[in-house]
Structures are given as structure tokens and as C-alpha cells.
CSV table of C-alpha atoms (C1' of nucleotides) in Angstrom, one decimal:
chain,number,residue,atom,x,y,z
A,1,MET,CA,0.0,0.0,0.0
A,2,SER,CA,1.2,3.5,-0.7
A,3,GLY,CA,1.7,6.0,2.1
A,4,ASP,CA,-1.3,8.0,0.8
A,5,GLN,CA,-3.6,5.1,1.1
A,6,LEU,CA,-2.4,4.3,4.6
A,7,SER,CA,-2.9,7.8,5.9
A,8,THR,CA,-6.4,7.8,4.5
A,9,ILE,CA,-7.1,4.6,6.3
A,10,ASP,CA,-5.7,6.1,9.5
A,11,THR,CA,-8.4,8.6,9.5
A,12,LEU,CA,-11.1,6.0,9.0
A,13,ALA,CA,-9.8,3.5,11.6
A,14,ARG,CA,-10.6,3.0,15.2
A,15,GLU,CA,-7.8,1.6,17.4
A,16,LEU,CA,-8.7,-1.4,19.7
A,17,THR,CA,-6.6,-3.2,22.3
A,18,PHE,CA,-6.8,-6.8,23.4
A,19,GLY,CA,-5.2,-8.7,26.1
A,20,ARG,CA,-3.7,-12.2,25.6
A,21,GLY,CA,-6.5,-14.7,25.1
A,22,GLU,CA,-9.2,-12.1,24.4
A,23,MET,CA,-11.6,-12.8,21.5
A,24,ILE,CA,-11.6,-10.3,18.6
A,25,PHE,CA,-14.6,-11.8,16.9
A,26,GLN,CA,-16.5,-15.1,16.9
A,27,GLU,CA,-17.5,-17.3,14.0
A,28,GLY,CA,-21.0,-16.4,13.1
A,29,ASP,CA,-20.7,-12.8,14.2
A,30,ARG,CA,-22.0,-10.2,11.7
A,31,GLY,CA,-18.9,-8.5,10.3
A,32,ASN,CA,-19.4,-4.8,9.7
A,33,GLY,CA,-15.7,-4.0,9.1
A,34,PHE,CA,-12.3,-5.6,9.1
A,35,TYR,CA,-9.1,-5.5,11.1
A,36,ILE,CA,-5.4,-4.7,10.7
A,37,VAL,CA,-2.8,-5.9,13.3
A,38,ALA,CA,-0.8,-2.9,14.5
A,39,THR,CA,1.2,-4.6,17.2
A,40,GLY,CA,1.0,-8.0,18.8
A,41,LYS,CA,-0.1,-11.3,17.3
A,42,ILE,CA,-3.5,-12.9,16.6
A,43,LYS,CA,-4.9,-16.2,15.4
A,44,VAL,CA,-7.9,-17.0,13.2
A,45,PHE,CA,-9.3,-20.5,14.0
A,46,LYS,CA,-12.2,-22.9,13.9
A,47,LEU,CA,-13.5,-25.0,16.8
A,48,SER,CA,-15.0,-28.4,16.3
A,49,PHE,CA,-18.2,-29.6,18.0
A,50,GLU,CA,-16.1,-31.2,20.8
A,51,GLY,CA,-13.9,-28.1,21.2
A,52,LYS,CA,-10.9,-29.2,19.1
A,53,GLU,CA,-9.2,-26.3,17.4
A,54,GLN,CA,-7.8,-25.8,14.0
A,55,ILE,CA,-5.8,-22.6,13.4
A,56,LEU,CA,-6.2,-21.1,10.0
A,57,HIS,CA,-3.8,-18.1,10.2
A,58,ILE,CA,-1.5,-16.5,12.6
A,59,TYR,CA,-0.9,-12.8,11.8
A,60,GLY,CA,1.4,-10.2,13.1
A,61,PRO,CA,1.8,-6.4,12.5
A,62,GLY,CA,0.7,-5.2,9.0
A,63,HIS,CA,-1.7,-8.1,8.2
A,64,THR,CA,-5.3,-7.5,7.6
A,65,PHE,CA,-8.0,-10.1,8.6
A,66,GLY,CA,-11.7,-10.5,8.8
A,67,GLU,CA,-12.5,-9.0,5.4
A,68,VAL,CA,-14.5,-11.9,4.0
A,69,PRO,CA,-17.8,-10.6,5.4
A,70,VAL,CA,-17.0,-7.1,4.1
A,71,PHE,CA,-17.1,-8.2,0.5
A,72,GLU,CA,-19.4,-11.2,0.8
A,73,GLY,CA,-22.0,-9.9,3.2
A,74,LYS,CA,-22.8,-12.7,5.7
A,75,SER,CA,-20.9,-13.4,8.9
A,76,PHE,CA,-17.3,-14.4,9.9
A,77,PRO,CA,-16.5,-17.9,8.8
A,78,ALA,CA,-14.1,-18.4,11.8
A,79,SER,CA,-13.1,-16.9,15.1
A,80,SER,CA,-10.2,-14.7,16.1
A,81,MET,CA,-8.3,-14.3,19.3
A,82,ALA,CA,-5.2,-12.2,20.5
A,83,LEU,CA,-2.3,-14.5,21.2
A,84,GLU,CA,-0.5,-11.7,23.1
A,85,PRO,CA,-1.4,-8.1,24.1
A,86,SER,CA,-2.2,-6.5,20.8
A,87,THR,CA,-3.4,-3.3,19.3
A,88,ILE,CA,-5.7,-3.7,16.3
A,89,LEU,CA,-7.1,-1.2,13.9
A,90,PHE,CA,-10.8,-1.6,13.0
A,91,LEU,CA,-12.0,-0.3,9.6
A,92,PRO,CA,-15.8,0.1,9.3
A,93,ARG,CA,-17.2,-1.5,6.3
A,94,ASP,CA,-19.1,1.3,4.5
A,95,ALA,CA,-16.3,3.9,4.5
A,96,PHE,CA,-13.8,1.3,3.3
A,97,VAL,CA,-16.1,0.2,0.5
A,98,ASP,CA,-16.4,3.8,-0.7
A,99,LEU,CA,-12.7,4.2,-0.6
A,100,ILE,CA,-11.9,1.0,-2.4
A,101,THR,CA,-14.5,1.8,-5.1
A,102,ALA,CA,-12.9,5.1,-5.7
A,103,THR,CA,-9.3,3.8,-5.7
A,104,PRO,CA,-8.6,1.1,-8.3
A,105,ALA,CA,-5.1,0.5,-7.1
A,106,LEU,CA,-6.4,-0.3,-3.6
A,107,ALA,CA,-8.9,-2.7,-5.1
A,108,MET,CA,-6.1,-4.4,-6.9
A,109,ASN,CA,-4.1,-4.7,-3.7
A,110,MET,CA,-7.0,-6.2,-2.0
A,111,LEU,CA,-7.5,-8.7,-4.8
A,112,ALA,CA,-3.9,-9.6,-4.6
A,113,ASP,CA,-4.1,-10.1,-0.9
A,114,LEU,CA,-7.1,-12.4,-1.0
A,115,SER,CA,-5.4,-14.3,-3.8
A,116,ARG,CA,-2.4,-14.9,-1.6
A,117,ARG,CA,-4.7,-16.1,1.1
A,118,LEU,CA,-6.4,-18.5,-1.3
A,119,ARG,CA,-3.0,-19.9,-2.2
A,120,ALA,CA,-2.1,-20.3,1.4
A,121,PHE,CA,-5.3,-22.2,2.1
A,122,THR,CA,-4.5,-24.4,-0.9
A,123,VAL,CA,-1.2,-25.3,0.7
A,124,GLN,CA,-2.9,-26.0,4.0
A,125,ILE,CA,-5.5,-28.3,2.5
A,126,GLU,CA,-2.7,-30.1,0.7
A,127,ASN,CA,-0.8,-30.5,3.9
A,128,LEU,CA,-3.8,-31.7,5.9
A,129,SER,CA,-5.1,-34.2,3.4
A,130,LEU,CA,-2.1,-35.4,1.4
A,131,LYS,CA,0.8,-35.3,3.9
A,132,GLU,CA,1.4,-37.0,7.2
A,133,VAL,CA,2.4,-35.1,10.3
A,134,PRO,CA,6.2,-35.4,9.9
A,135,ALA,CA,6.0,-33.9,6.5
A,136,ARG,CA,3.8,-31.0,7.8
A,137,LEU,CA,6.2,-30.3,10.6
A,138,ALA,CA,9.2,-30.3,8.3
A,139,ALA,CA,7.3,-28.0,5.9
A,140,TYR,CA,6.5,-25.6,8.8
A,141,ILE,CA,10.1,-25.4,9.9
A,142,LEU,CA,11.3,-24.8,6.4
A,143,THR,CA,8.6,-22.1,5.9
A,144,LEU,CA,9.8,-20.4,9.1
A,145,ALA,CA,13.4,-20.5,7.9
A,146,ARG,CA,12.6,-19.2,4.5
A,147,GLU,CA,10.6,-16.3,5.8
A,148,SER,CA,13.4,-15.2,8.1
A,149,ALA,CA,16.0,-15.4,5.3
A,150,PRO,CA,17.5,-12.1,4.3
A,151,ASP,CA,15.7,-10.9,1.1
A,152,ASN,CA,13.8,-14.1,1.1
A,153,ASP,CA,16.8,-15.6,-0.6
A,154,PRO,CA,16.7,-19.4,0.0
A,155,GLU,CA,20.5,-19.5,-0.2
A,156,GLN,CA,20.7,-17.4,2.9
A,157,MET,CA,18.4,-19.6,4.9
A,158,PRO,CA,19.5,-19.4,8.5
A,159,GLY,CA,20.6,-22.5,10.4
A,160,LYS,CA,18.5,-21.6,13.4
A,161,VAL,CA,14.9,-20.6,13.7
A,162,THR,CA,12.9,-19.6,16.8
A,163,LEU,CA,9.4,-20.9,17.1
A,164,PRO,CA,7.1,-17.8,17.2
A,165,ILE,CA,4.3,-19.7,19.1
A,166,SER,CA,4.0,-22.4,21.7
A,167,LYS,CA,4.2,-26.0,20.6
A,168,ALA,CA,0.6,-26.5,21.5
A,169,GLN,CA,-0.4,-23.8,19.1
A,170,LEU,CA,1.9,-25.2,16.5
A,171,ALA,CA,0.2,-28.6,16.9
A,172,ASN,CA,-3.2,-26.9,16.3
A,173,LEU,CA,-1.8,-25.1,13.3
A,174,ILE,CA,-0.6,-28.3,11.5
A,175,GLY,CA,-3.7,-30.3,12.6
A,176,THR,CA,-2.3,-32.6,15.3
A,177,THR,CA,-1.7,-32.8,19.0
A,178,PRO,CA,1.1,-31.5,21.3
A,179,GLU,CA,2.0,-35.2,22.1
A,180,THR,CA,2.5,-36.0,18.5
A,181,VAL,CA,4.6,-32.8,17.8
A,182,SER,CA,6.8,-33.8,20.7
A,183,ARG,CA,7.3,-37.3,19.5
A,184,ILE,CA,8.1,-36.2,15.9
A,185,PHE,CA,10.5,-33.6,17.0
A,186,LYS,CA,12.3,-36.3,18.9
A,187,LYS,CA,12.4,-38.6,15.8
A,188,MET,CA,13.7,-35.7,13.7
A,189,ALA,CA,16.4,-35.1,16.2
A,190,ASP,CA,17.3,-38.8,16.3
A,191,ALA,CA,17.5,-38.7,12.5
A,192,GLY,CA,20.0,-35.9,12.7
A,193,LEU,CA,17.7,-33.4,10.9
A,194,ILE,CA,17.4,-30.8,13.7
A,195,THR,CA,18.2,-30.1,17.3
A,196,VAL,CA,15.5,-28.7,19.5
A,197,GLN,CA,16.4,-26.4,22.4
A,198,THR,CA,13.1,-25.2,24.0
A,199,LYS,CA,11.9,-22.7,21.3
A,200,ASP,CA,15.0,-22.7,19.2
A,201,ILE,CA,15.5,-25.2,16.4
A,202,LEU,CA,18.9,-25.7,14.9
A,203,ILE,CA,18.6,-27.0,11.3
A,204,GLN,CA,21.3,-29.7,10.9
A,205,ASP,CA,20.2,-31.0,7.5
A,206,PRO,CA,18.1,-28.7,5.3
A,207,ASP,CA,18.1,-31.1,2.4
A,208,GLY,CA,16.9,-33.9,4.6
A,209,LEU,CA,14.2,-31.8,6.0
A,210,SER,CA,13.1,-30.7,2.5
A,211,GLU,CA,12.9,-34.3,1.4
A,212,LEU,CA,10.9,-35.2,4.5
A,213,SER,CA,8.5,-32.4,3.7
A,214,ASP,CA,7.8,-34.0,0.3
A,215,VAL,CA,8.1,-37.7,0.9
A,216,GLY,CA,6.8,-37.6,4.5
A,217,ARG,CA,8.2,-40.8,5.9
A,218,LEU,CA,10.4,-40.7,8.9
B,1,MET,CA,-22.5,-9.5,-13.2
B,2,SER,CA,-24.6,-7.2,-15.4
B,3,GLY,CA,-25.3,-8.0,-19.0
B,4,ASP,CA,-23.1,-5.2,-20.0
B,5,GLN,CA,-20.1,-6.6,-18.2
B,6,LEU,CA,-20.8,-10.0,-19.7
B,7,SER,CA,-20.9,-8.8,-23.3
B,8,THR,CA,-17.7,-6.8,-22.8
B,9,ILE,CA,-16.1,-10.0,-21.5
B,10,ASP,CA,-17.4,-11.9,-24.5
B,11,THR,CA,-15.3,-9.7,-26.8
B,12,LEU,CA,-12.2,-10.3,-24.7
B,13,ALA,CA,-12.6,-14.1,-24.3
B,14,ARG,CA,-11.3,-16.9,-26.3
B,15,GLU,CA,-13.3,-20.1,-26.4
B,16,LEU,CA,-11.6,-23.5,-25.7
B,17,THR,CA,-12.9,-27.0,-25.7
B,18,PHE,CA,-11.7,-29.9,-23.6
B,19,GLY,CA,-12.5,-33.6,-23.7
B,20,ARG,CA,-13.2,-35.7,-20.6
B,21,GLY,CA,-9.9,-36.1,-18.7
B,22,GLU,CA,-8.0,-33.3,-20.5
B,23,MET,CA,-5.9,-31.0,-18.4
B,24,ILE,CA,-6.8,-27.3,-18.5
B,25,PHE,CA,-3.7,-26.2,-16.6
B,26,GLN,CA,-1.1,-27.7,-14.3
B,27,GLU,CA,0.0,-26.6,-10.9
B,28,GLY,CA,3.1,-24.4,-11.4
B,29,ASP,CA,2.1,-23.2,-14.8
B,30,ARG,CA,2.5,-19.5,-15.4
B,31,GLY,CA,-1.1,-18.1,-15.4
B,32,ASN,CA,-1.6,-15.3,-17.9
B,33,GLY,CA,-5.4,-15.3,-17.7
B,34,PHE,CA,-8.2,-17.1,-16.1
B,35,TYR,CA,-11.2,-19.2,-17.1
B,36,ILE,CA,-15.0,-19.4,-17.1
B,37,VAL,CA,-16.9,-22.6,-17.5
B,38,ALA,CA,-19.4,-22.2,-20.3
B,39,THR,CA,-20.6,-25.8,-20.5
B,40,GLY,CA,-19.5,-29.0,-18.9
B,41,LYS,CA,-17.8,-29.6,-15.5
B,42,ILE,CA,-14.2,-29.2,-14.3
B,43,LYS,CA,-12.2,-30.0,-11.2
B,44,VAL,CA,-9.4,-28.1,-9.5
B,45,PHE,CA,-7.1,-30.4,-7.5
B,46,LYS,CA,-3.8,-31.1,-5.9
B,47,LEU,CA,-1.7,-34.3,-6.3
B,48,SER,CA,0.6,-35.6,-3.6
B,49,PHE,CA,4.1,-36.8,-4.1
B,50,GLU,CA,2.7,-40.4,-4.4
B,51,GLY,CA,-0.1,-39.4,-6.7
B,52,LYS,CA,-3.0,-39.2,-4.3
B,53,GLU,CA,-5.5,-36.6,-5.2
B,54,GLN,CA,-7.3,-33.9,-3.2
B,55,ILE,CA,-10.1,-32.1,-5.1
B,56,LEU,CA,-10.4,-28.4,-4.1
B,57,HIS,CA,-13.3,-27.4,-6.3
B,58,ILE,CA,-15.7,-28.8,-8.8
B,59,TYR,CA,-17.2,-26.1,-11.0
B,60,GLY,CA,-20.0,-26.1,-13.6
B,61,PRO,CA,-21.3,-23.4,-16.0
B,62,GLY,CA,-20.9,-19.8,-14.9
B,63,HIS,CA,-18.0,-20.4,-12.5
B,64,THR,CA,-14.7,-18.7,-12.9
B,65,PHE,CA,-11.5,-20.3,-11.9
B,66,GLY,CA,-7.7,-19.9,-12.1
B,67,GLU,CA,-7.7,-16.2,-11.1
B,68,VAL,CA,-5.2,-16.4,-8.3
B,69,PRO,CA,-2.2,-15.9,-10.5
B,70,VAL,CA,-3.9,-13.0,-12.3
B,71,PHE,CA,-4.0,-10.9,-9.2
B,72,GLU,CA,-1.0,-12.3,-7.4
B,73,GLY,CA,1.5,-12.8,-10.2
B,74,LYS,CA,3.2,-16.2,-9.8
B,75,SER,CA,1.8,-19.5,-10.9
B,76,PHE,CA,-1.3,-21.7,-10.5
B,77,PRO,CA,-1.3,-23.2,-7.0
B,78,ALA,CA,-3.2,-26.3,-8.2
B,79,SER,CA,-4.1,-28.2,-11.4
B,80,SER,CA,-7.4,-28.4,-13.4
B,81,MET,CA,-9.0,-31.0,-15.5
B,82,ALA,CA,-12.2,-31.4,-17.5
B,83,LEU,CA,-14.5,-34.0,-15.9
B,84,GLU,CA,-16.7,-34.2,-19.0
B,85,PRO,CA,-16.5,-32.6,-22.5
B,86,SER,CA,-16.5,-28.9,-21.7
B,87,THR,CA,-16.3,-25.5,-23.3
B,88,ILE,CA,-14.3,-22.9,-21.4
B,89,LEU,CA,-13.8,-19.2,-21.9
B,90,PHE,CA,-10.3,-18.0,-21.4
B,91,LEU,CA,-9.8,-14.3,-20.4
B,92,PRO,CA,-6.3,-13.0,-21.0
B,93,ARG,CA,-4.9,-11.2,-18.0
B,94,ASP,CA,-3.9,-7.8,-19.3
B,95,ALA,CA,-7.2,-6.9,-20.9
B,96,PHE,CA,-9.1,-8.1,-17.9
B,97,VAL,CA,-7.0,-6.1,-15.5
B,98,ASP,CA,-7.6,-3.0,-17.5
B,99,LEU,CA,-11.3,-3.7,-17.5
B,100,ILE,CA,-11.5,-4.3,-13.8
B,101,THR,CA,-9.5,-1.2,-13.0
B,102,ALA,CA,-12.0,0.8,-15.0
B,103,THR,CA,-15.0,-0.8,-13.5
B,104,PRO,CA,-15.4,-0.6,-9.7
B,105,ALA,CA,-18.5,-2.7,-9.7
B,106,LEU,CA,-16.6,-5.5,-11.5
B,107,ALA,CA,-13.8,-5.3,-9.0
B,108,MET,CA,-16.3,-5.6,-6.1
B,109,ASN,CA,-17.9,-8.6,-7.7
B,110,MET,CA,-14.5,-10.2,-8.0
B,111,LEU,CA,-13.7,-9.4,-4.3
B,112,ALA,CA,-17.0,-11.0,-3.3
B,113,ASP,CA,-16.2,-14.0,-5.4
B,114,LEU,CA,-12.8,-14.6,-3.9
B,115,SER,CA,-14.3,-14.0,-0.5
B,116,ARG,CA,-16.9,-16.8,-1.1
B,117,ARG,CA,-14.0,-19.0,-2.1
B,118,LEU,CA,-12.1,-18.2,1.1
B,119,ARG,CA,-15.2,-19.2,3.1
B,120,ALA,CA,-15.5,-22.4,1.2
B,121,PHE,CA,-11.9,-23.3,1.9
B,122,THR,CA,-12.5,-22.5,5.5
B,123,VAL,CA,-15.2,-25.1,5.6
B,124,GLN,CA,-13.1,-27.6,3.7
B,125,ILE,CA,-10.2,-27.2,6.2
B,126,GLU,CA,-12.7,-27.6,9.1
B,127,ASN,CA,-14.0,-30.7,7.5
B,128,LEU,CA,-10.6,-32.3,6.8
B,129,SER,CA,-9.1,-31.5,10.2
B,130,LEU,CA,-12.0,-31.4,12.7
B,131,LYS,CA,-14.5,-34.0,11.3
B,132,GLU,CA,-14.3,-37.7,10.7
B,133,VAL,CA,-15.3,-39.2,7.4
B,134,PRO,CA,-19.0,-40.0,8.3
B,135,ALA,CA,-19.5,-36.3,9.2
B,136,ARG,CA,-17.9,-35.1,6.0
B,137,LEU,CA,-20.1,-37.4,3.9
B,138,ALA,CA,-23.2,-36.3,5.7
B,139,ALA,CA,-22.2,-32.6,5.2
B,140,TYR,CA,-21.7,-33.2,1.5
B,141,ILE,CA,-25.1,-34.8,1.0
B,142,LEU,CA,-26.7,-32.0,2.9
B,143,THR,CA,-24.9,-29.4,0.9
B,144,LEU,CA,-26.0,-31.0,-2.3
B,145,ALA,CA,-29.6,-31.1,-1.1
B,146,ARG,CA,-29.6,-27.5,0.0
B,147,GLU,CA,-28.1,-26.3,-3.2
B,148,SER,CA,-30.8,-28.0,-5.2
B,149,ALA,CA,-33.6,-26.6,-3.0
B,150,PRO,CA,-35.9,-24.1,-4.8
B,151,ASP,CA,-34.8,-20.6,-3.9
B,152,ASN,CA,-32.2,-22.1,-1.6
B,153,ASP,CA,-35.0,-22.4,1.0
B,154,PRO,CA,-33.9,-25.1,3.5
B,155,GLU,CA,-37.6,-25.8,4.1
B,156,GLN,CA,-37.9,-27.0,0.6
B,157,MET,CA,-34.9,-29.3,0.7
B,158,PRO,CA,-35.7,-32.2,-1.6
B,159,GLY,CA,-35.9,-35.8,-0.3
B,160,LYS,CA,-33.7,-37.1,-3.1
B,161,VAL,CA,-30.4,-35.9,-4.5
B,162,THR,CA,-28.4,-37.3,-7.4
B,163,LEU,CA,-24.6,-37.4,-7.1
B,164,PRO,CA,-23.2,-35.2,-9.8
B,165,ILE,CA,-19.9,-37.1,-9.8
B,166,SER,CA,-18.6,-40.6,-9.4
B,167,LYS,CA,-18.1,-42.0,-5.9
B,168,ALA,CA,-14.4,-42.2,-6.5
B,169,GLN,CA,-14.3,-38.4,-7.2
B,170,LEU,CA,-16.5,-37.9,-4.2
B,171,ALA,CA,-14.0,-39.8,-2.1
B,172,ASN,CA,-11.2,-37.5,-3.4
B,173,LEU,CA,-13.3,-34.4,-2.7
B,174,ILE,CA,-13.9,-35.3,1.0
B,175,GLY,CA,-10.4,-36.6,1.5
B,176,THR,CA,-10.9,-40.3,1.7
B,177,THR,CA,-11.0,-43.5,-0.4
B,178,PRO,CA,-13.7,-45.2,-2.5
B,179,GLU,CA,-13.7,-48.1,-0.1
B,180,THR,CA,-14.4,-46.0,2.9
B,181,VAL,CA,-17.2,-44.0,1.1
B,182,SER,CA,-18.8,-47.3,0.3
B,183,ARG,CA,-18.6,-48.6,3.8
B,184,ILE,CA,-20.0,-45.4,5.4
B,185,PHE,CA,-22.9,-45.2,2.9
B,186,LYS,CA,-23.7,-48.7,4.0
B,187,LYS,CA,-23.6,-47.7,7.7
B,188,MET,CA,-25.8,-44.7,7.0
B,189,ALA,CA,-28.3,-46.8,5.2
B,190,ASP,CA,-28.3,-49.3,8.1
B,191,ALA,CA,-28.9,-46.4,10.5
B,192,GLY,CA,-31.9,-45.4,8.5
B,193,LEU,CA,-30.5,-42.1,7.4
B,194,ILE,CA,-30.5,-42.6,3.7
B,195,THR,CA,-31.1,-45.1,0.9
B,196,VAL,CA,-28.6,-45.3,-1.9
B,197,GLN,CA,-29.7,-46.4,-5.4
B,198,THR,CA,-26.6,-46.1,-7.6
B,199,LYS,CA,-26.3,-42.3,-8.1
B,200,ASP,CA,-29.5,-41.4,-6.3
B,201,ILE,CA,-29.7,-40.8,-2.6
B,202,LEU,CA,-33.0,-40.8,-0.8
B,203,ILE,CA,-32.8,-38.8,2.4
B,204,GLN,CA,-34.8,-40.6,5.0
B,205,ASP,CA,-33.8,-38.7,8.0
B,206,PRO,CA,-32.6,-35.1,7.4
B,207,ASP,CA,-32.3,-34.3,11.1
B,208,GLY,CA,-30.3,-37.4,11.8
B,209,LEU,CA,-28.0,-36.6,8.9
B,210,SER,CA,-27.6,-33.0,10.1
B,211,GLU,CA,-26.7,-34.3,13.6
B,212,LEU,CA,-24.2,-36.7,12.1
B,213,SER,CA,-22.6,-33.8,10.2
B,214,ASP,CA,-22.0,-32.0,13.5
B,215,VAL,CA,-21.3,-34.8,15.9
B,216,GLY,CA,-19.7,-37.2,13.5
B,217,ARG,CA,-20.1,-40.5,15.2
B,218,LEU,CA,-22.0,-43.3,13.4
C,1,DA,C1',14.7,-18.2,45.9
C,2,DT,C1',10.5,-20.6,45.9
C,3,DG,C1',5.8,-22.0,44.9
C,4,DG,C1',2.6,-22.5,41.4
C,5,DA,C1',0.7,-22.6,36.8
C,6,DA,C1',1.4,-23.3,32.2
C,7,DC,C1',3.5,-26.0,29.1
C,8,DC,C1',5.9,-30.0,27.4
C,9,DT,C1',7.4,-34.9,27.3
C,10,DT,C1',7.0,-39.9,27.7
C,11,DG,C1',4.6,-44.3,28.0
C,12,DA,C1',0.7,-47.5,27.2
C,13,DC,C1',-3.2,-48.3,24.8
C,14,DC,C1',-6.8,-48.1,21.2
C,15,DT,C1',-9.2,-47.1,16.9
C,16,DG,C1',-10.4,-44.8,12.4
C,17,DG,C1',-9.5,-45.5,8.2
C,18,DA,C1',-5.9,-46.7,4.6
C,19,DT,C1',-4.2,-50.5,2.0
C,20,DC,C1',-4.3,-54.9,-0.5
C,21,DA,C1',-6.9,-58.3,-2.7
C,22,DA,C1',-10.8,-60.4,-4.7
C,23,DG,C1',-15.2,-60.5,-6.4
C,24,DA,C1',-19.9,-58.1,-8.1
C,25,DC,C1',-22.3,-54.9,-10.7
C,26,DG,C1',-23.2,-51.9,-14.5
C,27,DA,C1',-22.7,-49.9,-18.9
C,28,DT,C1',-21.0,-50.2,-23.6
C,29,DG,C1',-19.7,-52.2,-28.0
C,30,DC,C1',-19.8,-56.2,-31.0
D,1,DG,C1',-26.5,-62.0,-25.8
D,2,DC,C1',-22.1,-61.9,-24.3
D,3,DA,C1',-17.6,-60.1,-23.5
D,4,DT,C1',-15.1,-56.3,-21.7
D,5,DC,C1',-13.9,-52.4,-19.0
D,6,DG,C1',-14.7,-49.2,-15.6
D,7,DT,C1',-16.8,-48.6,-11.2
D,8,DC,C1',-18.2,-50.2,-6.8
D,9,DT,C1',-18.4,-53.3,-2.8
D,10,DT,C1',-16.7,-56.4,0.8
D,11,DG,C1',-13.3,-58.7,3.6
D,12,DA,C1',-8.9,-59.0,6.1
D,13,DT,C1',-5.1,-56.7,7.8
D,14,DC,C1',-2.2,-53.0,9.5
D,15,DC,C1',-0.5,-48.7,11.3
D,16,DA,C1',-0.4,-43.5,12.1
D,17,DG,C1',-1.6,-40.9,15.3
D,18,DG,C1',-5.2,-39.8,18.9
D,19,DT,C1',-6.3,-40.3,23.8
D,20,DC,C1',-5.5,-40.9,28.7
D,21,DA,C1',-2.5,-40.7,32.5
D,22,DA,C1',1.6,-39.5,34.9
D,23,DG,C1',5.8,-37.0,35.5
D,24,DG,C1',9.2,-33.2,34.1
D,25,DT,C1',10.3,-28.3,32.6
D,26,DT,C1',10.0,-23.4,32.1
D,27,DC,C1',8.6,-19.2,33.5
D,28,DC,C1',6.7,-16.1,36.4
D,29,DA,C1',5.1,-13.5,40.5
D,30,DT,C1',5.6,-12.9,44.9
DNA sequence: ATGGAACCTTGACCTGGATCAAGACGATGC
DNA sequence: GCATCGTCTTGATCCAGGTCAAGGTTCCAT
């Protein structure tokens, strides 16, 4: 987004603060606006009938979320909660729709953003239905490493990553349980792929990890 | 879309024909345009390393698909194949981007369309990770029934639906195997929920089905 | 530093559903 | 009508990973 667009948005937005664990919206709520993370970290997730959780996204500063109902009408398809103390900008629907209608470049940005999100879901569905847990975990570690590489240059992938969330949240994100995450980390370590030190993961064998993320058998 | 927009699109589009089983595009292909189903039926899907398939969408006449690369740059995140002889309109990227930039209403339509698709993926992820196969199957049957209800009025849900795809494709769509689909249909019939006659499904107990789609235990 | 609350790990057990293999059914052409 | 091919069903077996239960760590706040 250009600086111009951002400053216009500033005048439209209301700033909200949430403590760790506070709900931002609930699945089924009528959405009359959407959100931008200013500081902190939030998750968007679904709960099953029995209370099991599947995380759909985890977003930090700069990310927008909750815009599906803005464009589609209807209600939020999932719920959202602050993972740590966070400040969130809320953009009311009507003013934003006016703005985006008047600003083709903003509309194109929004289309690109939703498209990226569709791609991300595509990958998540592939992971959940076509890969086993070891492959999903390997893929997650590699994604983390790639994201934190300077210039996103895969050649500069760091040898150490730090988990940005608890292992329990990580389990929910990749569609499994904390117990299983723990066991697979152990197996990966035994196989010489990584070393786990609390929240830090040393990547011993990037190629091996990469193969595991495709082939999936440990 | 208004008639005006459609006729403009007509002049931009190229018409393509595909036989049953023909590929429309492959995951990773550079997308320099997107598609509208004119007649026939197509699937969008991912393949695993070992060749297992997960269907992401099945689309009939009127649906657009393959627009993610148009807005995001990059390549198709999944592959697409004709399920029956189909005619497909292809819209080249550049002309369409010009048109959408000049036509705010069209941009809003596109945003609404992508938002609907995000919602659909949200449901699919929920199904894959939070529900067991019986619940997914029940949900699929109910979705079929609701879609074919007059005016989409749930009160008018028909007592019979006809599967629009083979049971093998259905299995791929809900993330399981033909064997399992067969067994669960049998159990549902034994429980008095439905009767299966080849491609026709008589819905005996809509409420029971609905409960199964939430609670998931048969 | 110390007590407590999250969070994480490990073990034992169990089950949903995948896989493999073989037959039944149904549609299509000859 | 009969052979053939694709689609579906049924049975037997197996295993990834979920669940339950019991310690072990880490991180705070006091």
C-alpha cells in the first residue's frame, strides 16, 4: 500500500486493544468491518463440536484479517483471538467500500491479498489431506526458515529458527496434538535433521528436512 | 454480473474446448489469464508426491477459476482437468486487469467471489481436520440437497439428491478413499438415514443426517 | 529463591480409516 | 446375448496418530 492510502485509512480506523486470550470476533458474528494488526499477534481459527481447534492463520503487524464478510455480506466464517497483548485497527465497512470503489489501485491490492490467502489455504489443504504429520512439521520449519532469510533468498536460509508460538499452538496449526509434535521432534532429532532447544530449532540437515516435507516418511 | 459486463467479457474471451480427462492447466504453470466454465464440468485439484489426489473445487457453467495468478502474479497453486466434455472461456490477463480497474463494480464482484471461495476453503479445512469421514459425507449430502432446494430455501430441501460425480471423485473431494465411502454409505443406510440407489440418494432422516454432520459418530 | 501454573514430554493403549486383494455390478460395444 | 472395461463393494489386515495418564520443565510473580 502507498503512504497516501495508509494515511487515508488512518483517519477511518478505530484503534482497539486486546489482552492475551481475548476474543476479537466469533465465528457467526456479523462483520461490519475488518481489522489490521498494528502490534502483537492474533490467530484465526475454527473450533469443532467437541472443542478441538484448527488454526487457519497467525498474523502479526501489518496483516489484515476478517475481510470476507465485508465483501461477501454474511458473517465471519471463523473466530479470532489475540495471542498476546495487541493493538488492532478496525476499519468500518461502509467507509472502506467507498474508498476502495474510488481507488482502483487499492482494489487491486485487496484482490492480490485475497489471492495470496487462497494460495495459502490451498497449501494448508494439501498438507492436511495429502501429507502426514512429519511432512507437515518439516514444511512448517522450512517455511519459518525461508521467511526469516534475508531478502527471502533461499541461499541465505538461517541455520536456526525460533518458534514464534507455543508447541501446543503449533500442533493446532498443523492439525495434530502436542503429544505428536513432541514425538516427531524427537524422531527428527534422532534422524539428525534438527536439534531442539526449547523454542530454538537448529537446522542440521536442510536437504533432509526438505525431502521429508515432500516424501513424508520418517 | 450485469449483461453489459458479460458482453464486454465476451469480446475479450477466447473459447476453448476440452474432452473428458483433458488438463486445462497444471500446478506451477504460469497463469496469464483465467477461465469461465461455459458448458461441462471441471475439477481443480492437488496431487501428492505419491499421486494421491485432493479435489479443491468442482465447477459447472458460470463459475470462474484460475484467477489467483492473475492478481498475485506467480503460478497456479493447483491443477485443473475437465470431468466431461467442456467449453471454457479464457480471459487474458492484461485486458481483464484494464477492464476491472476501470469498472469498480466488477472489482467488487471479484472481491465478493474470492471471499466466497475463502469461506468455502475455511469449511473444507474444518471438515478435513476437525471432522471424521461420516460427518464429512453427511455434510456433503446436505450441501447437495440445500443447493438443489428451490430458492435455496432449506424448508424446501428435496428428499432425493443425485450425485453429480462418481463415488471415486466424491471420495477424493472429501479426503478419503472409495472403499471408505462405500462402507460409510452402508452404515448410513443401516442407521436409516439414507437409501442409496446407484447415483440417487434418498434422504430418509434429514435431522439425523444433520446431527451426524456435526457430531460425526455413526 | 520458591511456589505455582502453564507448558511439554513420555509411556501404554486403542481405533479410524488406509491398503491390499478379490469379487460383483453396470454400462458399452460387437 | 455376451464379453469387456470401468466402477463399486466387501473382507482381512495393519498402522499413524489420537487419547489418557503421569511425570518433568519453564517461566513467572511474589
